[in-house]
Amino acid sequence: MAEFTMELNDEQKEVRDWLHGFAADVIRPAAAEWDEREETPWPVIQEAAKVGIYSLDFYAQQYFDATGLGIPMAMEELFWGDAGIALSIVGTGLAAVGVLANGTEEQIGTWIPQMYGDPDDVKVAAFCSSEPDAGSDVASMRTRAVYDEAKDEWVINGTKTWATNGGIANVHVVVAVVDPELGSKGHASFIIPPGTPGLSQGQKFKKHGIRASHTAEVVLDGARVPGSCLLGGKEKLDERLARARERAKSGGERVKNAAMATFEASRPAVGAMAVGTARAAYEVALDYARTREQFGRPIIDNQGVAFQLADMRTSIDAARLLVWRASWMAVNGKPFTAAEGSMSKLFASETAKKVTAQAIQILGGNGYTREYPVERMHRDAAIYTIFEGTSEVQRLVIARTLSGMPIR
């Protein structure tokens, strides 16, 4: 087990500087264009694939970093560049985590490479959990998977929404209900292979922020997938459902569902994304305050501005520390006894919203225009308090964990 440290080692610093250079030289110059176009930045993803950033090997190296800091460090640097483009680059990772968290070794080896493709033919993947009537309320999920024993196939029907890369993905990972009587405990995750009949893209959303990232509905109409596409396998599912039924009868402990296992693993990473966006906005505001003069002196000479910058930097550093702690705990098998993963995501996402708003205020009228990036950063930051569990859900998770009570 690696000791917790706040100091990156030489190898991590080298990777950080490499990522920062890519974010500064490739992502940032393209940010405004792809935000306006509201399209997937395929050329930037391809450039990331060519240098090795958009690849299974790179994310595996960061994911299995014994310190736990590989992923949050990478997320912070890429999202410092631009949140929309960065999400297009890393969005596949959520589907990959879904397979890593729930799949067999064979499934991991078969499907994760197909999520990325290769530098000459890049692919993306999508994790599909939310539904029109079941976002934070996963127990209300309606997408149904029914097992056809004669053909060893699962038949899936339903509509997913808010899916990053939904419909354009080569591989979709879909969470569906297999036992409605068990509520959220009766869910399972499935691989939908490329070209599966019955899967189609529904509405593509025009969003307030992260507009370079594709977000759409995914419609499953009698989509049939082989039994081998059930993540974890049928035997493991049957055992889990049997335990859930027994615990339901006896009022025993809760059983994690497939979607929650994925979100729990990814929440610190989302916190790191928020830290990157907040840091970017803070740096723009700091540079502006140093060079912008009013009444014959830089505006940073005014306490009203300087104190805001002090608070911004303090919050960013505090958020990073919470993210790093949760990431270290996760990779070293430390249980989140105080919902540390949710804490990190909650504080970092709220920090990003506040810091980007303060950056606009420091820039004044200029901050409100698209000539300066803080306007875009503020729009992008709004998503962090919403996706992969709203701030209200994070507070609920934390409160339930601390109290042991079923707070509603």
Short mmCIF file of C-alpha atoms in Angstrom, two decimals:
data_model
loop_
_atom_site.label_atom_id
_atom_site.label_comp_id
_atom_site.label_asym_id
_atom_site.label_seq_id
_atom_site.Cartn_x
_atom_site.Cartn_y
_atom_site.Cartn_z
CA MET A 1 0.00 0.00 0.00
CA ALA A 2 1.36 3.40 -0.99
CA GLU A 3 1.62 6.04 1.71
CA PHE A 4 -0.55 9.10 1.21
CA THR A 5 1.51 12.02 -0.07
CA MET A 6 0.85 15.48 -1.42
CA GLU A 7 4.04 15.42 -3.50
CA LEU A 8 4.04 13.97 -7.01
CA ASN A 9 7.03 11.78 -7.83
CA ASP A 10 9.32 12.54 -10.78
CA GLU A 11 7.44 10.26 -13.18
CA GLN A 12 4.09 11.80 -12.25
CA LYS A 13 5.50 15.30 -12.68
CA GLU A 14 6.74 14.35 -16.14
CA VAL A 15 3.29 13.06 -17.10
CA ARG A 16 1.64 16.14 -15.61
CA ASP A 17 3.88 18.48 -17.61
CA TRP A 18 3.27 16.48 -20.78
CA LEU A 19 -0.50 16.69 -20.30
CA HIS A 20 -0.29 20.39 -19.46
CA GLY A 21 1.62 21.02 -22.68
CA PHE A 22 -1.02 19.17 -24.73
CA ALA A 23 -3.80 21.08 -22.97
CA ALA A 24 -2.06 24.41 -23.60
CA ASP A 25 -0.94 23.78 -27.17
CA VAL A 26 -3.75 21.66 -28.62
CA ILE A 27 -6.90 21.87 -26.46
CA ARG A 28 -7.01 25.56 -25.52
CA PRO A 29 -6.52 26.96 -29.06
CA ALA A 30 -9.46 24.82 -30.24
CA ALA A 31 -11.77 25.43 -27.25
CA ALA A 32 -13.80 28.42 -28.46
CA GLU A 33 -14.32 26.96 -31.95
CA TRP A 34 -15.71 23.63 -30.80
CA ASP A 35 -17.82 25.27 -28.10
CA GLU A 36 -19.48 27.34 -30.83
CA ARG A 37 -19.83 24.38 -33.21
CA GLU A 38 -21.33 22.14 -30.49
CA GLU A 39 -19.80 19.11 -32.18
CA THR A 40 -17.49 16.31 -31.12
CA PRO A 41 -13.91 17.52 -31.74
CA TRP A 42 -12.76 14.43 -33.61
CA PRO A 43 -9.49 16.06 -34.83
CA VAL A 44 -8.47 16.86 -31.25
CA ILE A 45 -9.37 13.34 -30.05
CA GLN A 46 -7.28 11.95 -32.89
CA GLU A 47 -4.33 14.14 -31.90
CA ALA A 48 -4.72 12.88 -28.34
CA ALA A 49 -4.70 9.31 -29.68
CA LYS A 50 -1.58 9.92 -31.78
CA VAL A 51 0.45 11.12 -28.78
CA GLY A 52 -0.92 8.37 -26.55
CA ILE A 53 -3.29 10.34 -24.30
CA TYR A 54 -6.47 8.86 -25.76
CA SER A 55 -5.58 5.21 -25.31
CA LEU A 56 -6.28 2.22 -23.11
CA ASP A 57 -2.62 1.99 -22.11
CA PHE A 58 -2.46 5.57 -20.84
CA TYR A 59 -5.62 5.34 -18.75
CA ALA A 60 -4.63 1.92 -17.42
CA GLN A 61 -1.29 3.34 -16.25
CA GLN A 62 -3.05 6.19 -14.46
CA TYR A 63 -5.87 4.00 -13.14
CA PHE A 64 -3.44 1.52 -11.57
CA ASP A 65 -1.07 4.16 -10.18
CA ALA A 66 -0.42 2.88 -6.65
CA THR A 67 -0.64 6.40 -5.18
CA GLY A 68 -4.12 6.92 -6.65
CA LEU A 69 -3.07 10.32 -8.02
CA GLY A 70 -2.66 9.36 -11.67
CA ILE A 71 -6.27 9.84 -12.73
CA PRO A 72 -7.01 13.04 -10.75
CA MET A 73 -3.77 14.60 -11.92
CA ALA A 74 -4.58 13.78 -15.56
CA MET A 75 -8.18 15.01 -15.25
CA GLU A 76 -7.13 18.30 -13.71
CA GLU A 77 -4.65 19.11 -16.47
CA LEU A 78 -6.93 18.17 -19.37
CA PHE A 79 -9.91 20.06 -17.95
CA TRP A 80 -7.64 23.03 -17.25
CA GLY A 81 -7.37 23.13 -21.04
CA ASP A 82 -11.12 23.05 -21.72
CA ALA A 83 -13.94 21.10 -20.13
CA GLY A 84 -15.95 20.35 -23.27
CA ILE A 85 -13.03 19.03 -25.31
CA ALA A 86 -11.55 17.22 -22.31
CA LEU A 87 -14.85 15.46 -21.68
CA SER A 88 -14.85 14.31 -25.30
CA ILE A 89 -11.39 12.88 -24.69
CA VAL A 90 -12.13 11.22 -21.33
CA GLY A 91 -15.85 10.44 -21.71
CA THR A 92 -15.06 6.94 -22.88
CA GLY A 93 -13.44 6.35 -19.51
CA LEU A 94 -16.78 6.18 -17.67
CA ALA A 95 -17.86 3.25 -19.83
CA ALA A 96 -14.45 1.67 -19.32
CA VAL A 97 -14.79 2.06 -15.54
CA GLY A 98 -18.22 0.43 -15.80
CA VAL A 99 -16.61 -2.62 -17.38
CA LEU A 100 -13.66 -2.62 -14.97
CA ALA A 101 -16.00 -2.36 -11.97
CA ASN A 102 -18.43 -5.09 -13.03
CA GLY A 103 -16.89 -7.19 -15.82
CA THR A 104 -14.86 -10.37 -16.01
CA GLU A 105 -11.23 -10.40 -17.14
CA GLU A 106 -12.33 -11.71 -20.53
CA GLN A 107 -14.90 -8.92 -20.92
CA ILE A 108 -12.36 -6.30 -19.92
CA GLY A 109 -9.86 -7.60 -22.46
CA THR A 110 -12.46 -7.90 -25.21
CA TRP A 111 -14.44 -4.69 -24.96
CA ILE A 112 -12.26 -1.91 -23.54
CA PRO A 113 -9.87 -1.92 -26.54
CA GLN A 114 -12.88 -1.58 -28.86
CA MET A 115 -13.96 1.52 -26.93
CA TYR A 116 -10.85 3.43 -28.03
CA GLY A 117 -10.02 2.09 -31.48
CA ASP A 118 -6.59 3.20 -32.73
CA PRO A 119 -4.96 6.52 -33.74
CA ASP A 120 -5.98 6.06 -37.38
CA ASP A 121 -9.57 5.13 -36.55
CA VAL A 122 -10.53 6.49 -33.13
CA LYS A 123 -13.68 5.23 -31.43
CA VAL A 124 -15.60 6.39 -28.36
CA ALA A 125 -17.80 4.60 -25.81
CA ALA A 126 -20.88 5.58 -23.79
CA PHE A 127 -22.13 4.70 -20.31
CA CYS A 128 -25.93 4.82 -20.25
CA SER A 129 -27.65 4.93 -16.88
CA SER A 130 -29.94 7.98 -16.55
CA GLU A 131 -33.47 7.89 -17.98
CA PRO A 132 -36.11 10.57 -18.62
CA ASP A 133 -37.83 9.64 -15.33
CA ALA A 134 -34.85 8.14 -13.49
CA GLY A 135 -31.81 10.32 -12.98
CA SER A 136 -30.81 10.56 -9.34
CA ASP A 137 -33.70 8.19 -8.54
CA VAL A 138 -32.09 5.03 -9.94
CA ALA A 139 -34.80 2.90 -8.32
CA SER A 140 -37.27 4.30 -10.90
CA MET A 141 -35.30 2.93 -13.84
CA ARG A 142 -37.55 1.40 -16.51
CA THR A 143 -35.15 0.04 -19.12
CA ARG A 144 -35.72 -3.72 -18.94
CA ALA A 145 -33.48 -6.62 -19.84
CA VAL A 146 -35.19 -10.01 -20.19
CA TYR A 147 -33.21 -13.23 -20.59
CA ASP A 148 -34.09 -15.48 -23.54
CA GLU A 149 -32.75 -18.78 -22.23
CA ALA A 150 -33.37 -20.69 -25.45
CA LYS A 151 -31.04 -18.38 -27.41
CA ASP A 152 -28.80 -17.31 -24.50
CA GLU A 153 -29.59 -13.68 -25.31
CA TRP A 154 -30.77 -10.64 -23.37
CA VAL A 155 -33.54 -8.54 -24.91
CA ILE A 156 -33.32 -4.90 -23.85
CA ASN A 157 -35.99 -2.22 -24.19
CA GLY A 158 -35.98 1.35 -22.90
CA THR A 159 -34.69 4.87 -23.36
CA LYS A 160 -31.53 6.30 -21.81
CA THR A 161 -30.83 10.01 -21.61
CA TRP A 162 -27.92 12.37 -20.86
CA ALA A 163 -25.51 9.82 -22.31
CA THR A 164 -22.08 11.22 -23.11
CA ASN A 165 -21.22 9.89 -26.60
CA GLY A 166 -24.68 8.30 -26.74
CA GLY A 167 -25.52 7.08 -30.23
CA ILE A 168 -22.09 7.89 -31.71
CA ALA A 169 -20.27 5.36 -29.53
CA ASN A 170 -18.75 2.18 -30.88
CA VAL A 171 -19.59 0.40 -27.60
CA HIS A 172 -22.42 1.29 -25.24
CA VAL A 173 -22.59 0.10 -21.62
CA VAL A 174 -26.23 0.08 -20.53
CA VAL A 175 -27.66 -0.36 -17.04
CA ALA A 176 -31.03 -2.15 -17.08
CA VAL A 177 -33.54 -3.72 -14.72
CA VAL A 178 -33.42 -7.52 -14.57
CA ASP A 179 -35.62 -7.97 -11.47
CA PRO A 180 -38.17 -5.15 -10.96
CA GLU A 181 -39.19 -6.39 -7.50
CA LEU A 182 -35.72 -5.63 -6.11
CA GLY A 183 -35.72 -1.97 -7.10
CA SER A 184 -32.19 -0.59 -7.56
CA LYS A 185 -30.75 -3.92 -6.34
CA GLY A 186 -32.24 -5.64 -9.39
CA HIS A 187 -30.06 -3.81 -11.93
CA ALA A 188 -27.30 -5.16 -14.14
CA SER A 189 -24.93 -3.72 -16.76
CA PHE A 190 -24.72 -4.89 -20.36
CA ILE A 191 -22.37 -4.36 -23.27
CA ILE A 192 -24.18 -3.33 -26.46
CA PRO A 193 -21.77 -4.28 -29.26
CA PRO A 194 -21.31 -2.02 -32.31
CA GLY A 195 -23.98 -2.39 -34.95
CA THR A 196 -26.53 -4.04 -32.65
CA PRO A 197 -30.01 -3.85 -34.27
CA GLY A 198 -32.50 -2.04 -32.07
CA LEU A 199 -30.09 0.57 -30.70
CA SER A 200 -30.40 4.10 -32.07
CA GLN A 201 -29.63 7.67 -31.11
CA GLY A 202 -32.55 9.77 -29.94
CA GLN A 203 -32.49 13.50 -29.26
CA LYS A 204 -29.11 15.22 -29.22
CA PHE A 205 -29.10 17.91 -26.53
CA LYS A 206 -28.04 21.51 -27.08
CA LYS A 207 -26.42 22.41 -23.79
CA HIS A 208 -25.54 25.43 -21.64
CA GLY A 209 -21.92 24.27 -21.27
CA ILE A 210 -19.48 21.47 -22.20
CA ARG A 211 -20.85 21.95 -25.69
CA ALA A 212 -17.95 20.19 -27.43
CA SER A 213 -19.06 16.99 -25.73
CA HIS A 214 -21.83 15.00 -27.43
CA THR A 215 -24.82 14.29 -25.16
CA ALA A 216 -27.88 12.42 -26.43
CA GLU A 217 -30.64 9.94 -25.77
CA VAL A 218 -30.09 6.28 -26.56
CA VAL A 219 -33.13 4.23 -27.58
CA LEU A 220 -33.18 0.45 -27.19
CA ASP A 221 -36.03 -1.22 -29.04
CA GLY A 222 -35.79 -4.98 -28.73
CA ALA A 223 -32.00 -4.86 -28.81
CA ARG A 224 -30.65 -8.40 -28.48
CA VAL A 225 -27.19 -9.06 -27.06
CA PRO A 226 -25.45 -12.38 -26.39
CA GLY A 227 -25.43 -13.73 -22.84
CA SER A 228 -21.71 -13.03 -22.74
CA CYS A 229 -22.52 -9.28 -22.84
CA LEU A 230 -23.91 -9.34 -19.29
CA LEU A 231 -21.10 -7.80 -17.25
CA GLY A 232 -19.90 -10.24 -14.63
CA GLY A 233 -21.80 -13.17 -16.15
CA LYS A 234 -25.12 -14.89 -15.45
CA GLU A 235 -23.89 -17.01 -12.54
CA LYS A 236 -22.60 -14.03 -10.64
CA LEU A 237 -25.82 -12.10 -11.34
CA ASP A 238 -28.01 -14.95 -10.10
CA GLU A 239 -25.99 -15.19 -6.89
CA ARG A 240 -26.21 -11.45 -6.31
CA LEU A 241 -29.96 -11.38 -6.93
CA ALA A 242 -30.50 -14.30 -4.58
CA ARG A 243 -28.59 -12.53 -1.81
CA ALA A 244 -30.59 -9.36 -2.45
CA ARG A 245 -33.87 -11.25 -2.18
CA GLU A 246 -32.82 -12.83 1.11
CA ARG A 247 -31.72 -9.49 2.52
CA ALA A 248 -34.93 -7.86 1.33
CA LYS A 249 -36.92 -10.48 3.28
CA SER A 250 -34.87 -10.00 6.43
CA GLY A 251 -34.45 -6.23 6.10
CA GLY A 252 -30.68 -6.73 5.87
CA GLU A 253 -27.89 -4.54 4.50
CA ARG A 254 -28.18 -2.72 1.23
CA VAL A 255 -26.58 -4.14 -1.93
CA LYS A 256 -24.82 -1.83 -4.37
CA ASN A 257 -26.29 -1.75 -7.87
CA ALA A 258 -24.26 -1.67 -11.08
CA ALA A 259 -24.65 2.05 -11.76
CA MET A 260 -23.72 3.06 -8.23
CA ALA A 261 -20.57 0.93 -8.34
CA THR A 262 -19.47 2.86 -11.42
CA PHE A 263 -20.34 6.30 -10.02
CA GLU A 264 -18.67 5.57 -6.68
CA ALA A 265 -15.43 4.78 -8.49
CA SER A 266 -15.59 7.85 -10.72
CA ARG A 267 -16.70 10.63 -8.35
CA PRO A 268 -13.20 11.73 -7.26
CA ALA A 269 -12.25 11.93 -10.95
CA VAL A 270 -15.19 14.28 -11.56
CA GLY A 271 -13.96 16.33 -8.62
CA ALA A 272 -10.57 16.57 -10.33
CA MET A 273 -12.25 17.81 -13.51
CA ALA A 274 -13.92 20.56 -11.50
CA VAL A 275 -10.59 21.48 -9.91
CA GLY A 276 -9.06 21.87 -13.37
CA THR A 277 -11.81 24.21 -14.56
CA ALA A 278 -11.67 26.25 -11.35
CA ARG A 279 -7.90 26.54 -11.55
CA ALA A 280 -8.08 27.73 -15.16
CA ALA A 281 -10.57 30.47 -14.30
CA TYR A 282 -8.55 31.52 -11.25
CA GLU A 283 -5.38 31.85 -13.32
CA VAL A 284 -7.14 34.02 -15.91
CA ALA A 285 -8.55 36.24 -13.15
CA LEU A 286 -5.17 36.51 -11.39
CA ASP A 287 -3.37 37.50 -14.58
CA TYR A 288 -6.10 40.00 -15.44
CA ALA A 289 -6.01 41.54 -11.95
CA ARG A 290 -2.25 41.99 -12.19
CA THR A 291 -2.35 43.76 -15.57
CA ARG A 292 -5.70 45.61 -15.59
CA GLU A 293 -5.34 49.14 -14.25
CA GLN A 294 -8.02 51.35 -12.77
CA PHE A 295 -7.39 54.71 -11.12
CA GLY A 296 -3.71 54.42 -11.98
CA ARG A 297 -2.93 51.07 -10.36
CA PRO A 298 -3.53 47.32 -10.96
CA ILE A 299 -6.89 46.20 -9.64
CA ILE A 300 -5.20 43.50 -7.55
CA ASP A 301 -4.01 46.34 -5.30
CA ASN A 302 -7.61 46.61 -4.08
CA GLN A 303 -8.49 44.36 -1.16
CA GLY A 304 -11.89 43.60 -2.65
CA VAL A 305 -10.18 41.90 -5.60
CA ALA A 306 -7.15 40.50 -3.77
CA PHE A 307 -9.25 38.87 -1.06
CA GLN A 308 -11.47 37.20 -3.69
CA LEU A 309 -8.38 35.73 -5.33
CA ALA A 310 -7.12 34.52 -1.96
CA ASP A 311 -10.41 32.75 -1.28
CA MET A 312 -10.46 31.27 -4.79
CA ARG A 313 -7.00 29.76 -4.46
CA THR A 314 -7.72 28.45 -0.96
CA SER A 315 -10.88 26.69 -2.12
CA ILE A 316 -9.14 25.18 -5.15
CA ASP A 317 -6.32 23.76 -3.04
CA ALA A 318 -8.78 22.40 -0.47
CA ALA A 319 -10.82 20.75 -3.22
CA ARG A 320 -7.71 19.16 -4.71
CA LEU A 321 -6.73 17.72 -1.34
CA LEU A 322 -10.17 16.16 -0.86
CA VAL A 323 -9.96 14.66 -4.36
CA TRP A 324 -6.48 13.28 -3.78
CA ARG A 325 -7.46 11.80 -0.42
CA ALA A 326 -10.48 10.01 -1.90
CA SER A 327 -8.45 8.81 -4.89
CA TRP A 328 -5.71 7.43 -2.64
CA MET A 329 -8.29 5.71 -0.44
CA ALA A 330 -10.03 4.14 -3.42
CA VAL A 331 -6.90 2.68 -5.03
CA ASN A 332 -5.63 1.37 -1.67
CA GLY A 333 -8.90 -0.30 -0.73
CA LYS A 334 -9.76 2.07 2.09
CA PRO A 335 -13.54 2.15 2.68
CA PHE A 336 -15.32 5.49 2.33
CA THR A 337 -16.60 5.41 5.91
CA ALA A 338 -17.51 9.10 5.75
CA ALA A 339 -18.45 9.11 2.04
CA GLU A 340 -15.10 10.68 1.17
CA GLY A 341 -15.70 10.15 -2.56
CA SER A 342 -18.93 12.11 -2.44
CA MET A 343 -17.27 14.76 -0.26
CA SER A 344 -14.58 15.34 -2.86
CA LYS A 345 -17.05 15.61 -5.72
CA LEU A 346 -19.41 17.87 -3.76
CA PHE A 347 -16.79 20.36 -2.59
CA ALA A 348 -14.86 20.48 -5.86
CA SER A 349 -17.96 20.96 -8.02
CA GLU A 350 -19.35 23.71 -5.80
CA THR A 351 -15.90 25.33 -5.81
CA ALA A 352 -15.79 25.32 -9.61
CA LYS A 353 -19.15 27.09 -9.85
CA LYS A 354 -18.17 29.70 -7.28
CA VAL A 355 -14.64 30.34 -8.56
CA THR A 356 -15.70 30.74 -12.20
CA ALA A 357 -18.41 33.20 -11.12
CA GLN A 358 -15.84 35.16 -9.12
CA ALA A 359 -13.54 35.21 -12.13
CA ILE A 360 -16.26 36.82 -14.23
CA GLN A 361 -16.81 39.39 -11.51
CA ILE A 362 -13.10 40.27 -11.39
CA LEU A 363 -12.99 40.72 -15.16
CA GLY A 364 -16.16 42.83 -15.03
CA GLY A 365 -17.76 43.47 -18.41
CA ASN A 366 -14.93 41.67 -20.18
CA GLY A 367 -15.68 38.55 -18.18
CA TYR A 368 -19.20 38.52 -19.52
CA THR A 369 -18.05 38.43 -23.17
CA ARG A 370 -16.81 35.51 -25.22
CA GLU A 371 -13.56 37.35 -25.90
CA TYR A 372 -12.37 35.98 -22.55
CA PRO A 373 -12.62 32.29 -21.62
CA VAL A 374 -14.08 32.71 -18.12
CA GLU A 375 -17.58 33.07 -19.55
CA ARG A 376 -17.24 29.63 -21.15
CA MET A 377 -15.62 28.20 -18.04
CA HIS A 378 -18.55 29.39 -15.92
CA ARG A 379 -21.02 27.73 -18.27
CA ASP A 380 -18.96 24.53 -18.22
CA ALA A 381 -18.67 24.50 -14.42
CA ALA A 382 -22.44 24.26 -13.98
CA ILE A 383 -22.40 20.60 -15.02
CA TYR A 384 -20.21 19.43 -12.15
CA THR A 385 -22.97 19.96 -9.58
CA ILE A 386 -25.36 17.96 -11.77
CA PHE A 387 -23.87 14.94 -13.52
CA GLU A 388 -22.81 11.70 -11.80
CA GLY A 389 -24.93 12.68 -8.83
CA THR A 390 -26.15 16.20 -8.07
CA SER A 391 -24.79 18.15 -5.12
CA GLU A 392 -28.03 17.36 -3.30
CA VAL A 393 -27.49 13.63 -3.87
CA GLN A 394 -23.89 13.91 -2.65
CA ARG A 395 -25.10 15.57 0.54
CA LEU A 396 -27.68 12.81 0.97
CA VAL A 397 -25.02 10.12 0.53
CA ILE A 398 -22.73 11.85 3.04
CA ALA A 399 -25.53 12.36 5.57
CA ARG A 400 -26.71 8.75 5.30
CA THR A 401 -23.15 7.47 5.67
CA LEU A 402 -22.44 9.60 8.73
CA SER A 403 -25.76 8.94 10.48
CA GLY A 404 -26.54 5.42 9.37
CA MET A 405 -30.10 6.59 8.92
CA PRO A 406 -32.27 6.36 5.75
CA ILE A 407 -32.48 10.15 5.36
CA ARG A 408 -34.84 11.23 2.59
#
